[in-house]
C-alpha cells in the first residue's frame, strides 16, 4: 500500500463549495494523511521539520487547491519556498523526494474550453502549472497529469458529486497501486477517462 500525503490549501474554506467536498471524499481514507496548510499555519509560519518529515514518510504527494490567478493560493508558494530546501529536495545530496509521485488536484472557475490556446485564458492548465510540474521534476519526482474539476462557477451538486467519486477512485487507485501511469500520461488530465487508467476490477 502506498502512503499518500494530501497537502490541502484553501484560504476561505467556509466559502468553498467544491474543494471542501472533494477533500471530504478522501481525507479519511486508509493510507491518506490530510494536511490542511491554512489550518496548520494561519500565520504562514510553516514548520519545515514537520513538513519534511511528512514528505519523507509518504510515497505519493497530492497538492489540492483552487486555481487562483492561474496559480496556487499563496501558502503553497510559502510552503515550497521554505520546505524544498537546497541540499534536501534538490542540489548536492538533495535527494529526499526522488522517486516519489506527485499529483496536483485543482478546481478552476473557468470551463475546460477556456483553457485552450485559442480559448479565453490563452493557455492550457498544464502550461500554467509549469512552475509546479517543473519544481516536482527538479526534485526528482514523477509528476502526473493533474486532476482538474473545471467550471466550478454554478457547478451543480450532481457534478460536484461526480468529481468527488472520481477523486476518491483516483486516490484509492494511487494508494493501491492500481493506476496505470503510462495510460494516464496519454491524457491531459487524470480524470479525463478514469476507466482507461484505473485497472479493471480494482474498484
Ligand atoms: C482570488 C481568486 C482568484 C481566482 N483565479 C482564478 C483563475 O485564475 N482561473 C480560474 O479558472 N478561476 C479562478 N478563480 C475561481 C476559483 O478557482 C474557484 O472559485 C474555485 O476553484 C472554486 O472552488 P471552491 O468552491 O472550493 O472555492 C479565482 C478565485 C479567486 C477567489
PDB file of C-alpha atoms and ligand atoms in Angstrom:
ATOM      1  CA  UNK A   1       0.000   0.000   0.000  1.00  0.00           C
ATOM      2  CA  UNK A   2       1.273   3.477  -0.884  1.00  0.00           C
ATOM      3  CA  UNK A   3       1.049   6.199   1.742  1.00  0.00           C
ATOM      4  CA  UNK A   4      -0.465   9.413   0.427  1.00  0.00           C
ATOM      5  CA  UNK A   5       0.200  12.872   1.823  1.00  0.00           C
ATOM      6  CA  UNK A   6      -2.616  15.246   0.884  1.00  0.00           C
ATOM      7  CA  UNK A   7      -1.465  18.863   1.124  1.00  0.00           C
ATOM      8  CA  UNK A   8      -4.640  20.919   1.133  1.00  0.00           C
ATOM      9  CA  UNK A   9      -4.752  24.691   0.640  1.00  0.00           C
ATOM     10  CA  UNK A  10      -7.916  26.792   0.627  1.00  0.00           C
ATOM     11  CA  UNK A  11      -7.741  30.264   2.195  1.00  0.00           C
ATOM     12  CA  UNK A  12     -11.518  30.586   2.696  1.00  0.00           C
ATOM     13  CA  UNK A  13     -12.738  27.108   3.392  1.00  0.00           C
ATOM     14  CA  UNK A  14     -16.039  28.347   4.815  1.00  0.00           C
ATOM     15  CA  UNK A  15     -16.895  29.691   1.348  1.00  0.00           C
ATOM     16  CA  UNK A  16     -15.720  26.631  -0.557  1.00  0.00           C
ATOM     17  CA  UNK A  17     -18.293  24.535  -2.410  1.00  0.00           C
ATOM     18  CA  UNK A  18     -16.055  22.211  -4.368  1.00  0.00           C
ATOM     19  CA  UNK A  19     -12.705  21.742  -2.622  1.00  0.00           C
ATOM     20  CA  UNK A  20     -14.395  21.187   0.715  1.00  0.00           C
ATOM     21  CA  UNK A  21     -16.443  18.358  -0.766  1.00  0.00           C
ATOM     22  CA  UNK A  22     -13.540  16.880  -2.709  1.00  0.00           C
ATOM     23  CA  UNK A  23     -11.461  16.847   0.467  1.00  0.00           C
ATOM     24  CA  UNK A  24     -14.293  15.254   2.414  1.00  0.00           C
ATOM     25  CA  UNK A  25     -14.413  12.390  -0.099  1.00  0.00           C
ATOM     26  CA  UNK A  26     -10.789  11.363   0.513  1.00  0.00           C
ATOM     27  CA  UNK A  27      -9.392  12.785   3.753  1.00  0.00           C
ATOM     28  CA  UNK A  28     -10.338   9.833   5.939  1.00  0.00           C
ATOM     29  CA  UNK A  29      -9.434   7.070   3.509  1.00  0.00           C
ATOM     30  CA  UNK A  30      -6.999   4.457   4.774  1.00  0.00           C
ATOM     31  CA  UNK A  31      -3.425   5.381   3.869  1.00  0.00           C
ATOM     32  CA  UNK A  32      -4.188   9.099   3.465  1.00  0.00           C
ATOM     33  CA  UNK A  33      -2.669  11.776   5.706  1.00  0.00           C
ATOM     34  CA  UNK A  34      -4.638  15.016   5.399  1.00  0.00           C
ATOM     35  CA  UNK A  35      -2.528  18.131   5.964  1.00  0.00           C
ATOM     36  CA  UNK A  36      -4.566  21.353   5.817  1.00  0.00           C
ATOM     37  CA  UNK A  37      -1.922  24.060   5.331  1.00  0.00           C
ATOM     38  CA  UNK A  38      -4.115  27.068   6.164  1.00  0.00           C
ATOM     39  CA  UNK A  39      -5.440  25.385   9.294  1.00  0.00           C
ATOM     40  CA  UNK A  40      -1.946  24.353  10.329  1.00  0.00           C
ATOM     41  CA  UNK A  41      -0.239  27.665   9.519  1.00  0.00           C
ATOM     42  CA  UNK A  42      -2.708  30.589   9.693  1.00  0.00           C
ATOM     43  CA  UNK A  43       0.278  32.931  10.173  1.00  0.00           C
ATOM     44  CA  UNK A  44       2.269  31.289   7.334  1.00  0.00           C
ATOM     45  CA  UNK A  45       4.863  30.073   9.842  1.00  0.00           C
ATOM     46  CA  UNK A  46       5.427  26.757   8.101  1.00  0.00           C
ATOM     47  CA  UNK A  47       7.167  24.164  10.300  1.00  0.00           C
ATOM     48  CA  UNK A  48       9.864  22.977   7.914  1.00  0.00           C
ATOM     49  CA  UNK A  49      10.971  19.976  10.004  1.00  0.00           C
ATOM     50  CA  UNK A  50       7.369  18.758  10.362  1.00  0.00           C
ATOM     51  CA  UNK A  51       6.651  19.124   6.660  1.00  0.00           C
ATOM     52  CA  UNK A  52       9.895  17.435   5.604  1.00  0.00           C
ATOM     53  CA  UNK A  53       9.195  14.547   7.976  1.00  0.00           C
ATOM     54  CA  UNK A  54       5.720  14.160   6.459  1.00  0.00           C
ATOM     55  CA  UNK A  55       7.194  14.176   2.962  1.00  0.00           C
ATOM     56  CA  UNK A  56       9.809  11.507   3.629  1.00  0.00           C
ATOM     57  CA  UNK A  57       7.305   9.188   5.291  1.00  0.00           C
ATOM     58  CA  UNK A  58       4.888   9.219   2.329  1.00  0.00           C
ATOM     59  CA  UNK A  59       5.186   7.788  -1.183  1.00  0.00           C
ATOM     60  CA  UNK A  60       2.754   9.985  -3.085  1.00  0.00           C
ATOM     61  CA  UNK A  61       2.239  13.716  -2.612  1.00  0.00           C
ATOM     62  CA  UNK A  62      -1.090  15.261  -3.623  1.00  0.00           C
ATOM     63  CA  UNK A  63      -1.431  19.050  -3.650  1.00  0.00           C
ATOM     64  CA  UNK A  64      -5.099  20.091  -3.698  1.00  0.00           C
ATOM     65  CA  UNK A  65      -6.257  23.703  -4.064  1.00  0.00           C
ATOM     66  CA  UNK A  66      -8.469  26.060  -6.050  1.00  0.00           C
ATOM     67  CA  UNK A  67      -6.773  27.682  -9.051  1.00  0.00           C
ATOM     68  CA  UNK A  68      -6.133  31.328  -8.099  1.00  0.00           C
ATOM     69  CA  UNK A  69      -4.769  33.754 -10.688  1.00  0.00           C
ATOM     70  CA  UNK A  70      -3.610  30.827 -12.817  1.00  0.00           C
ATOM     71  CA  UNK A  71      -1.623  29.563  -9.888  1.00  0.00           C
ATOM     72  CA  UNK A  72      -1.835  28.343  -6.293  1.00  0.00           C
ATOM     73  CA  UNK A  73      -3.102  30.126  -3.184  1.00  0.00           C
ATOM     74  CA  UNK A  74      -0.113  31.862  -1.563  1.00  0.00           C
ATOM     75  CA  UNK A  75       0.542  29.389   1.231  1.00  0.00           C
ATOM     76  CA  UNK A  76       1.578  26.783  -1.329  1.00  0.00           C
ATOM     77  CA  UNK A  77       4.341  29.106  -2.541  1.00  0.00           C
ATOM     78  CA  UNK A  78       5.382  29.789   1.061  1.00  0.00           C
ATOM     79  CA  UNK A  79       5.436  26.044   1.738  1.00  0.00           C
ATOM     80  CA  UNK A  80       7.574  25.408  -1.369  1.00  0.00           C
ATOM     81  CA  UNK A  81       9.990  28.249  -0.612  1.00  0.00           C
ATOM     82  CA  UNK A  82      10.616  27.018   2.926  1.00  0.00           C
ATOM     83  CA  UNK A  83      10.277  23.238   2.745  1.00  0.00           C
ATOM     84  CA  UNK A  84      12.020  22.386  -0.534  1.00  0.00           C
ATOM     85  CA  UNK A  85      15.476  23.238   0.718  1.00  0.00           C
ATOM     86  CA  UNK A  86      18.671  23.069  -1.301  1.00  0.00           C
ATOM     87  CA  UNK A  87      20.639  20.004  -0.250  1.00  0.00           C
ATOM     88  CA  UNK A  88      17.406  18.344   0.872  1.00  0.00           C
ATOM     89  CA  UNK A  89      14.963  18.466  -2.034  1.00  0.00           C
ATOM     90  CA  UNK A  90      17.385  19.358  -4.839  1.00  0.00           C
ATOM     91  CA  UNK A  91      21.024  20.252  -5.493  1.00  0.00           C
ATOM     92  CA  UNK A  92      24.006  18.446  -3.988  1.00  0.00           C
ATOM     93  CA  UNK A  93      22.738  15.494  -1.901  1.00  0.00           C
ATOM     94  CA  UNK A  94      19.212  16.854  -2.264  1.00  0.00           C
ATOM     95  CA  UNK A  95      17.508  13.579  -2.970  1.00  0.00           C
ATOM     96  CA  UNK A  96      14.839  13.176  -0.291  1.00  0.00           C
ATOM     97  CA  UNK A  97      11.917  13.422  -2.719  1.00  0.00           C
ATOM     98  CA  UNK A  98      13.462  11.441  -5.522  1.00  0.00           C
ATOM     99  CA  UNK A  99      11.193   8.748  -6.946  1.00  0.00           C
ATOM    100  CA  UNK A 100       8.046   9.920  -5.189  1.00  0.00           C
ATOM    101  CA  UNK A 101       4.926  10.556  -7.227  1.00  0.00           C
ATOM    102  CA  UNK A 102       3.283  13.983  -7.273  1.00  0.00           C
ATOM    103  CA  UNK A 103      -0.265  14.888  -8.232  1.00  0.00           C
ATOM    104  CA  UNK A 104      -1.879  18.319  -8.416  1.00  0.00           C
ATOM    105  CA  UNK A 105      -5.644  18.374  -7.837  1.00  0.00           C
ATOM    106  CA  UNK A 106      -7.249  21.696  -8.741  1.00  0.00           C
ATOM    107  CA  UNK A 107     -10.622  23.310  -9.265  1.00  0.00           C
ATOM    108  CA  UNK A 108     -10.999  26.107 -11.805  1.00  0.00           C
ATOM    109  CA  UNK A 109     -13.726  28.715 -12.182  1.00  0.00           C
ATOM    110  CA  UNK A 110     -13.143  28.653 -15.945  1.00  0.00           C
ATOM    111  CA  UNK A 111     -14.533  25.830 -18.033  1.00  0.00           C
ATOM    112  CA  UNK A 112     -12.403  23.355 -19.984  1.00  0.00           C
ATOM    113  CA  UNK A 113     -12.923  25.293 -23.238  1.00  0.00           C
ATOM    114  CA  UNK A 114     -11.442  28.420 -21.647  1.00  0.00           C
ATOM    115  CA  UNK A 115      -8.185  26.534 -21.008  1.00  0.00           C
ATOM    116  CA  UNK A 116      -7.106  26.139 -24.598  1.00  0.00           C
ATOM    117  CA  UNK A 117      -4.580  28.147 -26.587  1.00  0.00           C
ATOM    118  CA  UNK A 118      -7.445  29.585 -28.624  1.00  0.00           C
ATOM    119  CA  UNK A 119      -9.689  29.905 -25.570  1.00  0.00           C
ATOM    120  CA  UNK A 120     -10.432  32.691 -23.134  1.00  0.00           C
ATOM    121  CA  UNK A 121      -7.342  32.025 -20.990  1.00  0.00           C
ATOM    122  CA  UNK A 122      -4.922  31.512 -23.894  1.00  0.00           C
ATOM    123  CA  UNK A 123      -3.137  28.599 -22.223  1.00  0.00           C
ATOM    124  CA  UNK A 124      -3.851  25.065 -21.149  1.00  0.00           C
ATOM    125  CA  UNK A 125      -3.917  24.206 -17.467  1.00  0.00           C
ATOM    126  CA  UNK A 126      -0.802  22.109 -17.981  1.00  0.00           C
ATOM    127  CA  UNK A 127       1.058  25.068 -19.438  1.00  0.00           C
ATOM    128  CA  UNK A 128       0.002  27.225 -16.489  1.00  0.00           C
ATOM    129  CA  UNK A 129       1.012  24.543 -13.993  1.00  0.00           C
ATOM    130  CA  UNK A 130       4.584  24.505 -15.357  1.00  0.00           C
ATOM    131  CA  UNK A 131       6.124  26.065 -12.201  1.00  0.00           C
ATOM    132  CA  UNK A 132       4.659  23.209 -10.153  1.00  0.00           C
ATOM    133  CA  UNK A 133       5.421  20.403 -12.573  1.00  0.00           C
ATOM    134  CA  UNK A 134       8.977  21.650 -13.152  1.00  0.00           C
ATOM    135  CA  UNK A 135       9.577  22.037  -9.412  1.00  0.00           C
ATOM    136  CA  UNK A 136       8.496  18.440  -8.934  1.00  0.00           C
ATOM    137  CA  UNK A 137      10.785  17.320 -11.753  1.00  0.00           C
ATOM    138  CA  UNK A 138      13.745  19.278 -10.399  1.00  0.00           C
ATOM    139  CA  UNK A 139      13.243  17.412  -7.127  1.00  0.00           C
ATOM    140  CA  UNK A 140      13.304  14.100  -8.999  1.00  0.00           C
ATOM    141  CA  UNK A 141       9.617  13.441  -8.536  1.00  0.00           C
ATOM    142  CA  UNK A 142       7.366  11.739 -11.031  1.00  0.00           C
ATOM    143  CA  UNK A 143       4.725  14.364 -11.883  1.00  0.00           C
ATOM    144  CA  UNK A 144       1.360  13.002 -13.007  1.00  0.00           C
ATOM    145  CA  UNK A 145      -1.225  14.720 -15.198  1.00  0.00           C
ATOM    146  CA  UNK A 146      -3.363  16.845 -12.870  1.00  0.00           C
ATOM    147  CA  UNK A 147      -6.818  16.066 -11.549  1.00  0.00           C
ATOM    148  CA  UNK A 148      -8.930  19.024 -12.714  1.00  0.00           C
ATOM    149  CA  UNK A 149     -12.500  19.951 -11.825  1.00  0.00           C
ATOM    150  CA  UNK A 150     -13.215  22.592 -14.463  1.00  0.00           C
ATOM    151  CA  UNK A 151     -16.011  25.155 -14.354  1.00  0.00           C
ATOM    152  CA  UNK A 152     -16.840  25.491 -10.679  1.00  0.00           C
ATOM    153  CA  UNK A 153     -18.930  28.647 -11.092  1.00  0.00           C
ATOM    154  CA  UNK A 154     -22.500  27.496 -10.659  1.00  0.00           C
ATOM    155  CA  UNK A 155     -21.428  23.860 -10.689  1.00  0.00           C
ATOM    156  CA  UNK A 156     -24.402  21.644  -9.928  1.00  0.00           C
ATOM    157  CA  UNK A 157     -24.379  19.447  -6.838  1.00  0.00           C
ATOM    158  CA  UNK A 158     -24.631  16.310  -9.019  1.00  0.00           C
ATOM    159  CA  UNK A 159     -21.499  17.320 -10.932  1.00  0.00           C
ATOM    160  CA  UNK A 160     -19.655  18.005  -7.685  1.00  0.00           C
ATOM    161  CA  UNK A 161     -20.716  14.547  -6.516  1.00  0.00           C
ATOM    162  CA  UNK A 162     -19.299  13.003  -9.706  1.00  0.00           C
ATOM    163  CA  UNK A 163     -15.992  14.794  -9.118  1.00  0.00           C
ATOM    164  CA  UNK A 164     -15.987  13.546  -5.520  1.00  0.00           C
ATOM    165  CA  UNK A 165     -16.452   9.993  -6.748  1.00  0.00           C
ATOM    166  CA  UNK A 166     -13.722  10.382  -9.404  1.00  0.00           C
ATOM    167  CA  UNK A 167     -11.327  11.872  -6.870  1.00  0.00           C
ATOM    168  CA  UNK A 168     -11.960   9.025  -4.429  1.00  0.00           C
ATOM    169  CA  UNK A 169     -11.311   6.491  -7.207  1.00  0.00           C
ATOM    170  CA  UNK A 170      -8.041   8.215  -8.144  1.00  0.00           C
ATOM    171  CA  UNK A 171      -6.770   8.408  -4.568  1.00  0.00           C
ATOM    172  CA  UNK A 172      -7.688   4.778  -3.854  1.00  0.00           C
ATOM    173  CA  UNK A 173      -6.078   3.613  -7.102  1.00  0.00           C
ATOM    174  CA  UNK A 174      -2.890   5.534  -6.278  1.00  0.00           C
ATOM    175  CA  UNK A 175      -2.867   4.047  -2.781  1.00  0.00           C
ATOM    176  CA  UNK A 176      -3.449   0.517  -4.010  1.00  0.00           C
ATOM    177  CA  UNK A 177      -1.057   0.699  -6.989  1.00  0.00           C
ATOM    178  CA  UNK A 178      -3.915   0.295  -9.463  1.00  0.00           C
ATOM    179  CA  UNK A 179      -3.340   3.363 -11.576  1.00  0.00           C
ATOM    180  CA  UNK A 180      -1.734   2.756 -14.962  1.00  0.00           C
ATOM    181  CA  UNK A 181       0.774   5.619 -15.154  1.00  0.00           C
ATOM    182  CA  UNK A 182       1.642   5.059 -18.813  1.00  0.00           C
ATOM    183  CA  UNK A 183      -2.024   5.220 -19.783  1.00  0.00           C
ATOM    184  CA  UNK A 184      -2.506   8.264 -17.537  1.00  0.00           C
ATOM    185  CA  UNK A 185       0.233  10.178 -19.331  1.00  0.00           C
ATOM    186  CA  UNK A 186      -1.747   9.934 -22.556  1.00  0.00           C
ATOM    187  CA  UNK A 187      -4.384  12.251 -21.070  1.00  0.00           C
ATOM    188  CA  UNK A 188      -4.218  15.991 -20.436  1.00  0.00           C
ATOM    189  CA  UNK A 189      -5.816  15.498 -17.045  1.00  0.00           C
ATOM    190  CA  UNK A 190      -6.142  12.404 -14.929  1.00  0.00           C
ATOM    191  CA  UNK A 191      -9.918  12.443 -14.681  1.00  0.00           C
ATOM    192  CA  UNK A 192     -10.478  12.722 -18.448  1.00  0.00           C
ATOM    193  CA  UNK A 193     -11.140   8.971 -18.687  1.00  0.00           C
ATOM    194  CA  UNK A 194     -10.723   7.098 -15.424  1.00  0.00           C
ATOM    195  CA  UNK A 195     -11.863   3.767 -16.832  1.00  0.00           C
ATOM    196  CA  UNK A 196      -8.862   3.891 -19.194  1.00  0.00           C
ATOM    197  CA  UNK A 197      -6.301   4.433 -16.459  1.00  0.00           C
ATOM    198  CA  UNK A 198      -7.584   2.519 -13.416  1.00  0.00           C
ATOM    199  CA  UNK A 199      -7.020  -1.215 -13.735  1.00  0.00           C
ATOM    200  CA  UNK A 200     -10.262  -3.113 -14.157  1.00  0.00           C
ATOM    201  CA  UNK A 201     -11.749  -4.921 -11.201  1.00  0.00           C
ATOM    202  CA  UNK A 202      -9.762  -2.801  -8.780  1.00  0.00           C
ATOM    203  CA  UNK A 203     -12.586  -0.581  -7.614  1.00  0.00           C
TER     204      UNK A 203
HETATM  205  C1  LIG B   1      -8.577  35.181  -5.781  1.00  0.00           C
HETATM  206  C2  LIG B   1      -9.204  34.289  -6.781  1.00  0.00           C
HETATM  207  C3  LIG B   1      -8.530  34.035  -7.964  1.00  0.00           C
HETATM  208  C4  LIG B   1      -9.078  33.169  -8.924  1.00  0.00           C
HETATM  209  N1  LIG B   1      -8.388  32.925 -10.064  1.00  0.00           N
HETATM  210  C5  LIG B   1      -8.888  32.042 -10.961  1.00  0.00           C
HETATM  211  C6  LIG B   1      -8.153  31.736 -12.151  1.00  0.00           C
HETATM  212  O1  LIG B   1      -7.060  32.245 -12.393  1.00  0.00           O
HETATM  213  N2  LIG B   1      -8.690  30.847 -13.011  1.00  0.00           N
HETATM  214  C7  LIG B   1      -9.901  30.250 -12.774  1.00  0.00           C
HETATM  215  O2  LIG B   1     -10.328  29.432 -13.596  1.00  0.00           O
HETATM  216  N3  LIG B   1     -10.611  30.505 -11.654  1.00  0.00           N
HETATM  217  C8  LIG B   1     -10.129  31.389 -10.747  1.00  0.00           C
HETATM  218  N4  LIG B   1     -10.817  31.642  -9.598  1.00  0.00           N
HETATM  219  C9  LIG B   1     -12.044  30.865  -9.309  1.00  0.00           C
HETATM  220  C10 LIG B   1     -11.709  29.709  -8.363  1.00  0.00           C
HETATM  221  O3  LIG B   1     -10.797  28.819  -8.959  1.00  0.00           O
HETATM  222  C11 LIG B   1     -12.976  28.966  -7.981  1.00  0.00           C
HETATM  223  O4  LIG B   1     -13.762  29.867  -7.247  1.00  0.00           O
HETATM  224  C12 LIG B   1     -12.677  27.752  -7.131  1.00  0.00           C
HETATM  225  O5  LIG B   1     -11.996  26.785  -7.895  1.00  0.00           O
HETATM  226  C13 LIG B   1     -13.947  27.135  -6.576  1.00  0.00           C
HETATM  227  O6  LIG B   1     -13.610  26.156  -5.606  1.00  0.00           O
HETATM  228  P1  LIG B   1     -14.189  26.245  -4.115  1.00  0.00           P
HETATM  229  O7  LIG B   1     -15.686  26.083  -4.225  1.00  0.00           O
HETATM  230  O8  LIG B   1     -13.559  25.115  -3.381  1.00  0.00           O
HETATM  231  O9  LIG B   1     -13.800  27.588  -3.570  1.00  0.00           O
HETATM  232  C14 LIG B   1     -10.316  32.532  -8.666  1.00  0.00           C
HETATM  233  C15 LIG B   1     -10.987  32.799  -7.460  1.00  0.00           C
HETATM  234  C16 LIG B   1     -10.446  33.661  -6.539  1.00  0.00           C
HETATM  235  C17 LIG B   1     -11.184  33.917  -5.247  1.00  0.00           C
END
